[in-house]
Coordinates of C-alpha atoms in Angstrom, one line a residue:
Chain A
M1 CA -38.3 3.7 -16.9
I2 CA -38.0 5.2 -13.4
A3 CA -39.4 2.0 -11.9
G4 CA -36.7 0.0 -13.8
L5 CA -33.9 2.3 -12.6
L6 CA -35.1 2.0 -9.1
S7 CA -35.6 -1.8 -9.6
G8 CA -39.3 -1.5 -8.6
D9 CA -38.2 -0.4 -5.1
A10 CA -39.9 3.0 -4.9
P11 CA -39.3 5.1 -1.8
R12 CA -42.9 4.5 -0.7
S13 CA -43.3 7.7 1.2
R14 CA -43.9 11.1 -0.1
I15 CA -41.6 12.8 2.4
L16 CA -38.9 10.3 1.6
S17 CA -39.3 10.8 -2.1
A18 CA -39.0 14.6 -1.7
L19 CA -35.9 14.2 0.5
L20 CA -34.2 11.9 -1.9
L21 CA -35.0 14.1 -4.8
A22 CA -33.7 17.2 -3.0
I23 CA -30.4 15.3 -2.2
L24 CA -30.1 14.1 -5.8
V25 CA -30.7 17.6 -7.2
A26 CA -28.3 19.2 -4.7
L27 CA -25.6 16.7 -5.5
A28 CA -26.2 16.8 -9.2
L29 CA -25.9 20.6 -9.3
A30 CA -23.5 21.0 -6.4
P31 CA -20.8 22.9 -8.3
F32 CA -23.3 25.5 -9.4
L33 CA -25.5 25.7 -6.4
F34 CA -22.7 25.9 -3.8
P35 CA -19.7 27.5 -5.2
G36 CA -16.5 27.3 -3.2
T37 CA -14.0 24.6 -2.3
R38 CA -15.5 23.5 1.0
P39 CA -19.1 22.9 -0.1
L40 CA -17.9 20.9 -3.1
D41 CA -15.7 18.9 -0.8
V42 CA -18.7 18.1 1.4
A43 CA -20.8 17.1 -1.7
A44 CA -18.1 14.8 -3.0
K45 CA -17.7 13.2 0.4
V46 CA -21.5 12.7 0.6
C47 CA -21.4 10.9 -2.8
V48 CA -18.5 8.6 -1.7
F49 CA -20.2 7.8 1.6
V50 CA -23.6 7.2 0.1
L51 CA -21.9 4.4 -1.9
L52 CA -19.8 3.2 1.0
V53 CA -22.7 3.1 3.4
A54 CA -25.0 1.5 0.8
S55 CA -22.5 -1.3 0.3
Y56 CA -22.4 -1.8 4.0
D57 CA -26.1 -1.9 4.2
L58 CA -26.0 -4.8 1.7
L59 CA -24.1 -6.7 4.4
L60 CA -25.6 -5.4 7.7
G61 CA -29.2 -4.5 6.7
Y62 CA -29.9 -7.1 4.0
T63 CA -27.9 -10.1 5.0
G64 CA -27.4 -9.6 8.7
I65 CA -23.6 -9.8 8.5
V66 CA -21.8 -7.7 11.0
S67 CA -18.4 -6.9 9.6
F68 CA -15.8 -4.4 10.8
A69 CA -13.6 -4.8 7.8
H70 CA -15.5 -2.5 5.5
T71 CA -12.9 0.3 5.9
M72 CA -10.2 -2.1 5.0
F73 CA -11.8 -2.6 1.6
F74 CA -12.4 1.2 1.3
G75 CA -8.7 1.6 2.1
I76 CA -7.6 -1.0 -0.5
G77 CA -9.4 1.0 -3.2
G78 CA -7.7 4.2 -2.0
Y79 CA -4.2 2.7 -1.8
G80 CA -4.6 0.9 -5.1
V81 CA -5.2 4.1 -7.0
A82 CA -2.7 6.1 -4.9
I83 CA 0.1 3.6 -5.3
A84 CA -0.5 3.2 -9.1
L85 CA -0.7 7.0 -9.7
S86 CA 2.3 7.8 -7.6
R87 CA 4.5 5.2 -9.2
M88 CA 3.4 5.3 -12.8
E89 CA 2.7 8.0 -15.3
P90 CA -0.4 9.7 -13.8
G91 CA -2.9 8.7 -16.5
W92 CA -6.1 6.7 -16.9
G93 CA -4.1 3.5 -17.4
A94 CA -2.7 3.9 -13.9
I95 CA -6.1 4.5 -12.5
A96 CA -7.5 1.5 -14.2
L97 CA -4.6 -0.7 -13.2
G98 CA -4.8 0.5 -9.6
T99 CA -8.5 0.0 -9.4
V100 CA -8.5 -3.5 -11.0
A101 CA -5.6 -4.6 -8.7
A102 CA -7.4 -3.3 -5.7
V103 CA -10.7 -4.9 -6.6
A104 CA -8.9 -8.2 -7.2
L105 CA -7.2 -8.0 -3.8
S106 CA -10.5 -7.1 -2.1
L107 CA -12.3 -10.0 -3.8
A108 CA -9.7 -12.5 -2.7
L109 CA -9.6 -11.2 0.8
S110 CA -13.4 -11.0 1.2
F111 CA -13.8 -14.4 -0.3
L112 CA -11.2 -15.9 2.1
V113 CA -12.6 -14.1 5.1
G114 CA -16.1 -15.1 4.1
L115 CA -15.3 -18.7 3.4
F116 CA -13.4 -19.3 6.6
S117 CA -15.6 -17.4 8.9
L118 CA -19.1 -17.0 7.6
R119 CA -19.9 -20.6 8.7
V120 CA -19.3 -19.6 12.3
K121 CA -21.5 -17.6 14.5
A122 CA -22.1 -13.9 13.7
I123 CA -20.1 -12.7 16.7
F124 CA -17.0 -14.7 15.7
F125 CA -17.2 -13.3 12.2
A126 CA -17.4 -9.8 13.6
M127 CA -14.3 -10.5 15.7
I128 CA -12.4 -12.0 12.8
T129 CA -13.1 -9.0 10.5
L130 CA -12.0 -6.7 13.3
A131 CA -8.8 -8.6 13.7
V132 CA -8.1 -8.7 9.9
A133 CA -8.9 -5.0 9.5
S134 CA -6.7 -4.0 12.4
F135 CA -3.9 -6.1 11.0
F136 CA -4.3 -4.4 7.7
A137 CA -4.3 -0.9 9.2
I138 CA -1.0 -1.7 11.0
L139 CA 0.4 -3.2 7.9
A140 CA -0.4 -0.1 5.9
S141 CA 1.3 2.1 8.5
Q142 CA 4.4 -0.1 8.7
L143 CA 5.1 -0.7 5.1
S144 CA 5.9 2.9 4.7
D145 CA 8.1 2.4 1.6
F146 CA 5.0 1.2 -0.2
T147 CA 2.2 3.1 1.5
G148 CA 3.8 6.2 2.8
G149 CA 3.1 5.0 6.4
E150 CA 1.3 7.5 8.6
D151 CA 1.8 10.3 6.1
G152 CA 0.0 8.5 3.3
I153 CA 0.5 9.1 -0.4
T154 CA -0.1 12.4 -2.2
F155 CA -0.2 11.9 -6.0
K156 CA -0.9 13.6 -9.3
V157 CA -4.0 12.9 -11.3
P158 CA -4.6 12.9 -15.1
E159 CA -5.0 16.2 -16.9
L160 CA -8.8 16.0 -17.0
L161 CA -9.1 15.4 -13.3
R162 CA -7.2 18.6 -12.5
S163 CA -10.5 20.3 -12.9
R164 CA -12.4 20.0 -9.6
V165 CA -15.8 20.1 -11.4
A166 CA -14.8 17.3 -13.8
T167 CA -13.6 15.1 -10.9
Y168 CA -16.7 15.9 -9.0
Y169 CA -18.9 14.6 -11.8
L170 CA -16.8 11.5 -12.1
V171 CA -17.4 10.8 -8.4
F172 CA -21.0 11.7 -8.6
G173 CA -21.7 9.7 -11.8
V174 CA -19.9 6.5 -10.6
A175 CA -21.5 6.7 -7.1
L176 CA -25.0 7.2 -8.6
G177 CA -24.5 4.3 -11.1
L178 CA -23.2 1.9 -8.5
F179 CA -25.9 2.9 -6.1
L180 CA -28.5 1.9 -8.7
V181 CA -26.7 -1.4 -9.3
L182 CA -26.8 -2.1 -5.5
L183 CA -30.5 -1.2 -5.5
R184 CA -31.0 -3.7 -8.3
I185 CA -29.1 -6.4 -6.5
V186 CA -31.1 -6.1 -3.3
N187 CA -34.3 -6.3 -5.4
S188 CA -33.3 -9.3 -7.4
P189 CA -34.2 -12.9 -6.6
F190 CA -30.7 -13.1 -5.0
G191 CA -31.5 -10.1 -2.8
R192 CA -34.6 -11.7 -1.5
V193 CA -32.6 -14.7 -0.5
L194 CA -30.3 -12.4 1.5
L195 CA -33.3 -11.1 3.3
A196 CA -34.4 -14.6 4.0
I197 CA -31.0 -15.4 5.5
R198 CA -31.3 -12.3 7.7
E199 CA -34.7 -13.3 8.8
N200 CA -34.2 -17.0 9.4
E201 CA -31.1 -18.7 8.1
F202 CA -32.2 -22.1 9.4
R203 CA -35.3 -22.0 7.3
A204 CA -33.5 -20.6 4.2
E205 CA -31.3 -23.7 4.4
A206 CA -34.3 -25.9 4.7
L207 CA -35.7 -24.4 1.5
G208 CA -32.6 -25.5 -0.3
Y209 CA -30.5 -22.3 -0.2
R210 CA -26.9 -23.0 0.7
T211 CA -26.6 -19.9 2.8
V212 CA -22.8 -19.9 3.0
I213 CA -22.6 -19.3 -0.7
Y214 CA -25.0 -16.4 -0.5
R215 CA -23.3 -14.8 2.4
T216 CA -19.9 -15.1 0.8
L217 CA -21.2 -13.6 -2.4
A218 CA -22.8 -10.7 -0.5
N219 CA -19.6 -10.2 1.4
C220 CA -17.6 -10.1 -1.9
L221 CA -20.1 -7.7 -3.5
G222 CA -20.0 -5.3 -0.6
A223 CA -16.2 -5.4 -0.5
V224 CA -15.9 -4.6 -4.2
V225 CA -18.2 -1.6 -4.0
A226 CA -16.4 -0.4 -0.9
T227 CA -13.1 -0.7 -2.9
L228 CA -14.5 1.4 -5.7
A229 CA -15.8 4.0 -3.3
G230 CA -12.2 4.1 -1.8
A231 CA -10.8 4.6 -5.3
L232 CA -13.2 7.5 -6.0
Y233 CA -12.4 9.1 -2.6
A234 CA -8.7 8.9 -3.4
L235 CA -9.2 10.5 -6.8
W236 CA -11.1 13.3 -5.2
L237 CA -8.6 14.0 -2.4
R238 CA -5.6 13.2 -4.6
Y239 CA -4.4 11.7 -1.4
T240 CA -4.7 8.4 0.5
G241 CA -3.6 7.8 4.0
P242 CA -4.7 5.8 7.1
N243 CA -6.8 8.7 8.4
T244 CA -8.9 9.1 5.3
T245 CA -9.6 5.4 4.8
L246 CA -8.5 2.8 7.3
D247 CA -9.2 4.6 10.6
F248 CA -11.6 2.8 12.9
S249 CA -13.5 6.0 13.5
I250 CA -14.6 5.8 9.8
M251 CA -16.0 2.3 10.5
I252 CA -18.0 3.8 13.4
D253 CA -19.2 6.6 11.1
I254 CA -20.4 4.1 8.6
L255 CA -22.3 2.1 11.2
L256 CA -23.9 5.3 12.5
M257 CA -24.9 6.4 9.0
V258 CA -26.5 3.1 8.2
V259 CA -28.4 3.0 11.5
I260 CA -29.6 6.6 11.3
G261 CA -30.7 6.3 7.7
G262 CA -32.4 3.0 8.2
M263 CA -30.9 -0.5 7.8
G264 CA -32.0 -2.7 5.0
T265 CA -33.5 0.1 2.9
M266 CA -30.6 1.3 0.6
Y267 CA -32.2 4.7 0.6
G268 CA -31.2 4.9 4.3
A269 CA -27.6 5.1 3.1
V270 CA -28.4 8.3 1.1
I271 CA -30.2 10.0 3.9
G272 CA -27.8 8.8 6.6
A273 CA -24.7 9.8 4.7
A274 CA -26.1 13.2 3.7
I275 CA -27.1 14.1 7.2
F276 CA -24.0 12.8 8.8
V277 CA -21.4 14.3 6.5
V278 CA -23.2 17.7 6.5
A279 CA -23.5 17.6 10.3
Q280 CA -19.8 16.7 10.6
N281 CA -18.8 19.7 8.5
Y282 CA -21.3 22.3 9.5
L283 CA -22.5 21.5 13.0
Q284 CA -19.5 23.3 14.5
E285 CA -20.3 26.5 12.6
A286 CA -23.9 26.4 13.5
M287 CA -23.0 26.0 17.1
K288 CA -20.6 28.9 16.9
A289 CA -23.3 31.2 15.6
F290 CA -25.7 29.9 18.2
S291 CA -23.2 30.2 21.0
G292 CA -22.5 33.8 19.9
A293 CA -26.2 34.6 20.0
M294 CA -26.5 33.3 23.5
Q295 CA -23.8 35.6 24.9
G296 CA -24.8 37.0 28.3
I297 CA -27.0 34.0 29.3
P298 CA -25.2 31.8 31.8
L299 CA -24.1 28.3 30.9
L300 CA -25.6 28.2 27.4
P301 CA -22.7 29.8 25.5
D302 CA -20.4 27.2 27.1
L303 CA -22.7 24.4 26.4
F304 CA -22.9 25.3 22.7
H305 CA -19.3 26.1 22.4
P306 CA -18.1 24.8 19.0
D307 CA -15.7 22.5 20.8
R308 CA -18.7 20.6 22.2
W309 CA -19.9 19.6 18.7
L310 CA -19.1 15.9 19.2
L311 CA -21.1 15.9 22.4
W312 CA -24.2 17.2 20.5
L313 CA -23.6 14.9 17.6
G314 CA -23.6 12.1 20.2
V315 CA -26.9 13.4 21.7
L316 CA -28.4 13.4 18.3
F317 CA -27.4 9.8 17.7
V318 CA -28.8 8.6 21.0
L319 CA -32.0 10.4 20.4
S320 CA -32.4 9.2 16.8
V321 CA -31.6 5.5 17.7
Y322 CA -34.0 5.7 20.6
Y323 CA -36.9 7.3 18.8
F324 CA -36.3 5.9 15.3
P325 CA -34.9 2.4 15.8
A326 CA -35.9 1.6 12.2
G327 CA -33.9 4.7 11.0
I328 CA -35.3 7.7 9.2
V329 CA -36.4 5.7 6.2
G330 CA -38.1 3.1 8.3
Q331 CA -39.9 5.8 10.3
L332 CA -41.1 7.6 7.2
R333 CA -42.4 4.4 5.6
A334 CA -44.1 3.2 8.8
R335 CA -45.8 6.5 9.1
K336 CA -47.3 6.2 5.6
K337 CA -48.6 2.8 6.4
A338 CA -50.4 3.9 9.6
Chain B
M1 CA -33.9 -54.3 -7.5
S2 CA -35.6 -51.0 -7.1
H3 CA -34.8 -48.8 -4.2
P4 CA -37.3 -47.5 -1.7
V5 CA -37.7 -43.7 -2.0
L6 CA -36.3 -43.2 1.4
E7 CA -34.6 -45.5 3.8
T8 CA -32.9 -45.1 7.1
R9 CA -30.4 -47.8 8.2
G10 CA -29.5 -48.0 11.9
L11 CA -29.9 -44.2 12.1
T12 CA -28.7 -43.0 15.5
I13 CA -27.9 -39.8 17.3
R14 CA -26.4 -39.3 20.7
F15 CA -26.4 -36.1 22.7
G16 CA -23.6 -36.8 25.2
G17 CA -24.7 -40.0 26.9
H18 CA -28.3 -39.7 25.8
V19 CA -29.3 -41.7 22.8
A20 CA -32.2 -39.7 21.3
V21 CA -32.7 -41.9 18.2
N22 CA -31.3 -45.4 18.4
A23 CA -30.6 -47.5 15.4
V24 CA -33.8 -46.8 13.5
S25 CA -34.1 -48.7 10.3
C26 CA -37.1 -48.1 8.1
R27 CA -38.1 -48.0 4.4
F28 CA -40.6 -45.6 3.0
E29 CA -42.5 -46.2 -0.3
P30 CA -44.2 -43.8 -2.6
G31 CA -48.0 -43.4 -2.6
T32 CA -47.9 -44.1 1.1
L33 CA -48.5 -41.9 4.2
T34 CA -46.6 -43.1 7.1
A35 CA -47.5 -41.7 10.5
I36 CA -44.8 -41.6 13.1
V37 CA -46.2 -41.6 16.6
G38 CA -44.9 -41.9 20.1
P39 CA -45.0 -40.1 23.4
N40 CA -43.3 -36.8 24.0
G41 CA -39.6 -37.1 23.9
A42 CA -39.7 -40.3 21.9
G43 CA -37.4 -38.9 19.3
K44 CA -39.9 -38.3 16.5
T45 CA -38.8 -34.8 15.6
T46 CA -35.2 -35.7 16.1
Y47 CA -35.7 -38.6 13.7
F48 CA -37.1 -36.1 11.2
N49 CA -34.1 -33.8 11.7
L50 CA -31.8 -36.6 11.0
I51 CA -33.6 -37.5 7.8
S52 CA -33.8 -34.0 6.4
G53 CA -30.3 -33.1 7.6
Q54 CA -30.9 -30.5 10.3
L55 CA -28.9 -32.8 12.6
P56 CA -25.9 -34.9 11.8
A57 CA -26.2 -38.6 12.4
S58 CA -23.9 -40.2 15.0
A59 CA -24.2 -43.5 13.2
G60 CA -26.3 -45.1 10.4
Q61 CA -27.3 -43.9 7.0
V62 CA -30.1 -42.0 5.2
L63 CA -30.7 -43.2 1.7
L64 CA -32.7 -41.2 -0.9
H65 CA -33.6 -43.2 -4.0
G66 CA -30.9 -45.6 -2.9
E67 CA -28.2 -42.9 -2.8
D68 CA -26.5 -42.3 0.5
V69 CA -27.2 -38.7 1.5
T70 CA -26.1 -39.0 5.2
R71 CA -23.2 -36.5 4.6
D72 CA -25.3 -34.1 2.6
A73 CA -26.2 -30.8 4.2
A74 CA -29.9 -29.9 4.6
P75 CA -30.1 -27.6 1.5
V76 CA -28.6 -30.4 -0.7
R77 CA -31.2 -32.9 0.5
T78 CA -33.9 -30.4 -0.1
R79 CA -32.8 -30.0 -3.7
K80 CA -32.7 -33.8 -4.1
G81 CA -36.4 -33.9 -3.3
M82 CA -37.0 -33.8 0.4
G83 CA -39.4 -31.2 1.8
R84 CA -39.8 -30.4 5.4
A85 CA -42.4 -28.4 7.4
F86 CA -41.5 -27.6 11.0
Q87 CA -43.3 -28.2 14.2
L88 CA -42.5 -24.9 15.7
T89 CA -43.4 -22.3 13.1
N90 CA -40.4 -21.3 11.2
L91 CA -41.0 -18.5 8.8
F92 CA -39.4 -15.3 7.6
P93 CA -41.3 -13.0 10.0
N94 CA -40.6 -9.6 8.4
L95 CA -41.3 -10.6 4.9
T96 CA -44.8 -10.7 3.4
V97 CA -46.8 -14.0 3.2
L98 CA -46.4 -13.9 -0.6
E99 CA -42.6 -13.3 -0.3
N100 CA -42.3 -16.3 2.0
V101 CA -43.9 -18.6 -0.5
R102 CA -42.1 -16.9 -3.4
L103 CA -38.8 -17.8 -1.7
A104 CA -39.7 -21.5 -1.7
V105 CA -40.9 -21.4 -5.3
Q106 CA -37.7 -19.6 -6.3
A107 CA -35.6 -22.2 -4.5
R108 CA -37.4 -24.9 -6.4
A109 CA -36.8 -23.1 -9.7
G110 CA -33.1 -22.7 -8.8
M111 CA -33.1 -19.0 -9.3
G112 CA -31.5 -17.8 -6.1
L113 CA -28.3 -16.7 -7.7
N114 CA -30.0 -14.4 -10.2
L115 CA -28.7 -10.9 -9.3
I116 CA -29.7 -9.1 -12.4
S117 CA -33.4 -9.3 -12.9
M118 CA -36.0 -7.7 -10.8
W119 CA -37.6 -9.8 -8.1
N120 CA -41.0 -8.5 -9.2
S121 CA -40.5 -9.3 -12.9
H122 CA -40.9 -13.1 -12.6
I123 CA -44.6 -13.3 -13.0
E124 CA -44.7 -17.1 -13.4
L125 CA -43.1 -17.5 -10.0
I126 CA -45.5 -15.1 -8.4
D127 CA -48.4 -16.9 -10.0
K128 CA -47.2 -20.2 -8.7
A129 CA -46.8 -18.7 -5.2
E130 CA -50.3 -17.3 -5.3
N131 CA -51.6 -20.6 -6.3
F132 CA -50.0 -22.4 -3.3
L133 CA -51.3 -19.7 -1.0
A134 CA -54.8 -20.3 -2.4
R135 CA -54.5 -24.0 -1.7
V136 CA -53.9 -23.3 2.0
A137 CA -56.7 -20.6 2.0
L138 CA -54.3 -17.8 2.6
A139 CA -54.6 -15.9 -0.6
E140 CA -56.3 -12.9 1.0
R141 CA -53.4 -12.4 3.5
R142 CA -50.7 -12.2 0.8
T143 CA -49.5 -8.7 1.6
A144 CA -49.5 -9.2 5.4
L145 CA -46.2 -9.8 7.1
A146 CA -45.7 -13.4 8.2
S147 CA -45.3 -12.1 11.8
E148 CA -48.7 -10.5 11.7
L149 CA -50.5 -13.7 11.0
S150 CA -52.5 -15.6 13.6
H151 CA -51.0 -18.8 14.9
G152 CA -53.3 -20.9 12.7
D153 CA -52.5 -18.9 9.6
Q154 CA -48.8 -19.2 10.3
R155 CA -49.2 -23.0 10.4
K156 CA -50.9 -22.8 7.0
L157 CA -48.1 -20.7 5.6
E158 CA -45.6 -23.3 6.9
V159 CA -47.5 -25.9 4.9
A160 CA -47.6 -23.6 1.9
L161 CA -43.8 -23.3 2.0
L162 CA -43.6 -27.1 1.9
L163 CA -46.0 -27.4 -1.0
A164 CA -44.1 -24.8 -2.9
L165 CA -41.0 -26.9 -2.8
E166 CA -42.9 -29.6 -4.7
P167 CA -40.8 -32.3 -3.1
D168 CA -41.0 -36.1 -3.7
I169 CA -41.1 -36.6 0.1
F170 CA -43.3 -34.5 2.2
M171 CA -42.4 -34.4 5.9
F172 CA -45.1 -32.8 8.1
D173 CA -44.3 -32.3 11.8
E174 CA -47.6 -31.9 13.6
P175 CA -49.0 -29.7 10.9
T176 CA -52.3 -29.0 12.8
A177 CA -50.8 -28.3 16.2
G178 CA -52.4 -25.3 17.8
M179 CA -54.9 -24.8 15.0
S180 CA -58.5 -24.0 15.7
V181 CA -60.9 -26.8 14.9
D182 CA -62.4 -25.2 11.8
E183 CA -58.9 -24.7 10.3
V184 CA -57.8 -28.2 10.6
P185 CA -59.8 -29.8 7.7
V186 CA -58.1 -27.5 5.1
I187 CA -54.7 -29.0 6.0
L188 CA -55.9 -32.6 6.4
D189 CA -57.6 -32.4 2.9
L190 CA -54.4 -31.1 1.5
I191 CA -52.4 -33.9 3.0
S192 CA -54.8 -36.6 1.7
E193 CA -54.7 -35.0 -1.7
I194 CA -50.9 -35.2 -1.7
K195 CA -50.9 -38.9 -0.7
Q196 CA -53.3 -39.7 -3.5
Q197 CA -50.5 -38.8 -6.0
K198 CA -48.8 -42.2 -6.5
D199 CA -45.3 -40.7 -6.8
K200 CA -45.3 -38.8 -3.5
T201 CA -44.2 -40.1 -0.2
V202 CA -45.6 -38.5 3.0
L203 CA -44.2 -38.7 6.5
L204 CA -46.3 -37.3 9.2
V205 CA -45.5 -36.8 12.9
E206 CA -48.7 -36.5 14.7
H207 CA -50.1 -36.6 18.2
K208 CA -53.8 -36.7 17.4
M209 CA -54.9 -40.3 17.0
D210 CA -58.0 -39.4 15.1
V211 CA -55.9 -37.6 12.5
V212 CA -53.5 -40.6 12.3
R213 CA -56.4 -43.0 11.9
S214 CA -58.0 -41.1 9.1
L215 CA -54.8 -40.4 7.1
A216 CA -52.2 -43.1 7.7
D217 CA -51.6 -46.1 5.5
R218 CA -49.0 -47.3 8.0
I219 CA -47.9 -46.3 11.5
I220 CA -44.5 -46.6 13.0
V221 CA -44.0 -46.1 16.7
L222 CA -41.0 -44.6 18.4
H223 CA -40.4 -45.0 22.1
Q224 CA -37.3 -43.8 23.8
G225 CA -35.6 -43.4 20.5
E226 CA -36.3 -46.9 19.3
L227 CA -38.7 -48.2 16.7
V228 CA -41.0 -50.4 18.6
A229 CA -43.8 -51.1 16.2
D230 CA -44.5 -50.8 12.4
G231 CA -47.5 -51.9 10.5
A232 CA -51.1 -51.2 9.4
P233 CA -52.9 -48.6 11.6
A234 CA -55.4 -50.9 13.1
E235 CA -53.0 -53.6 14.2
V236 CA -50.4 -51.1 15.5
I237 CA -52.8 -49.2 17.5
A238 CA -54.1 -52.4 19.0
S239 CA -50.7 -53.9 19.8
P240 CA -49.8 -54.1 23.5
V241 CA -46.5 -52.3 23.0
V242 CA -48.3 -49.3 21.7
Q243 CA -50.9 -49.4 24.3
E244 CA -48.1 -49.2 26.9
A245 CA -45.7 -46.9 25.1
Y246 CA -48.1 -44.4 23.7
L247 CA -51.2 -44.5 25.7
G248 CA -49.5 -45.3 29.0
V249 CA -51.7 -48.4 29.6
P250 CA -49.5 -51.2 31.0
A251 CA -49.4 -54.2 28.8
R252 CA -51.0 -57.2 30.4
G253 CA -49.3 -60.6 30.6

């Protein structure tokens, strides 16, 4: 049963299993374990980013596709729900319509981008996705009648979702379900072909796999899941704007989460997103306490001033990439083998 | 009139001004092992790449069962029955030995686009893959990563991938290059087993003349991109043009 849910891809490390279980329990019981607005906000963001990062791992870690357009699809999901809910009666019909329209748009865009550019070298594909994503971000801020421009869109949600706990469980449930779907996809015969393409595309072709089809399909799947993550995030925030979805800094965050967690592992997305989002929200406070405790000692209080939190996050990244190039999951699994 | 399994007509490729393969026309029949020999740089591997679709032809045609496949990409030709093993080992380094072969078996079974079932649940494919591994004497290394194998074992895995495709046409490019002496017979026995199946066609690029002599039913000689000799092994090896082109002995008279 559990093996089936995990698609036969067990964490393969006791520490990793314990970590994943702890994160699962913490997220599942978040409204009861951590009362308050802020912790629940962090938990919901973790859920959304686990899904978003996992869908990016499908591209980067499993297929070896470097795309910078992932936030675009994330944004399409967010705007789809926001536009539908702000213009129609705020009900489930609007959510469904907004989501379906967003998924359709993402599918079409990812298919086109994939078809035109996955044939070319990886670096060109990366540049094209960067250009398309930038174009889309500008479009979203310019079409202000439609998207609310830089201000974004605030909207009302259906009755049931006015309860934070109910919305949280919607986000949690959908994220968990889709994560398991992704886990199944990467462990299917199709998923193994993606790995083969990442490892040696030339040879995959020689075995008879038309790799452009596989890469395009992976690109579309990643885009659809990112779109759904965007829709969930919008429902949670009851707001969609450029800063919550399309901003390039979010793309960087996704990249960091996938690298820190461990590329090509899926579980890396869970670990990476959990650590990153929590650090993003609590590192400042931890530093404030630390800085306070260091009063009287020269230099240190300044060095750990809460305003330096980005510096320390940067140091953590450099250290983690340097010492764990395979990410946390890769490191934990390697240790078990040795 | 029945078609040959494989035929090249005036097959040519130019790299800039250099003609690497020049108007090579040749027919290949089932139940035959044809060795392709020639000095380094004669265009043997390039000729292979043109046949199996890794390189696009500048001119000429490749016909498979009489059908023109010159415009087909490599994966399409593979699915039409051409199987290729590479001279420089060309594997999936961070996948296990078994997964490498499984990918070939799965390609043959046409299951690559299955997203729903679990990779591990297709016992019949795994059994098949294990079977091919056993044939190249690699069964014990099934859980090792391909990159962890010794050079000789990687060559064996390369051959196992070709076997797993179960093609009509087997194309071996120096399959025993760099293998230790005691590993070579496994591969040679396999190749001669394949050629005993009357419906299989084998093409073999090989440098070692003893291997060629023991396996080939026919030899073609490439020299500077051109086909210069074609015939039964004994007569080709003895011909003056081969003595000069291949062995570097100047032809007399």
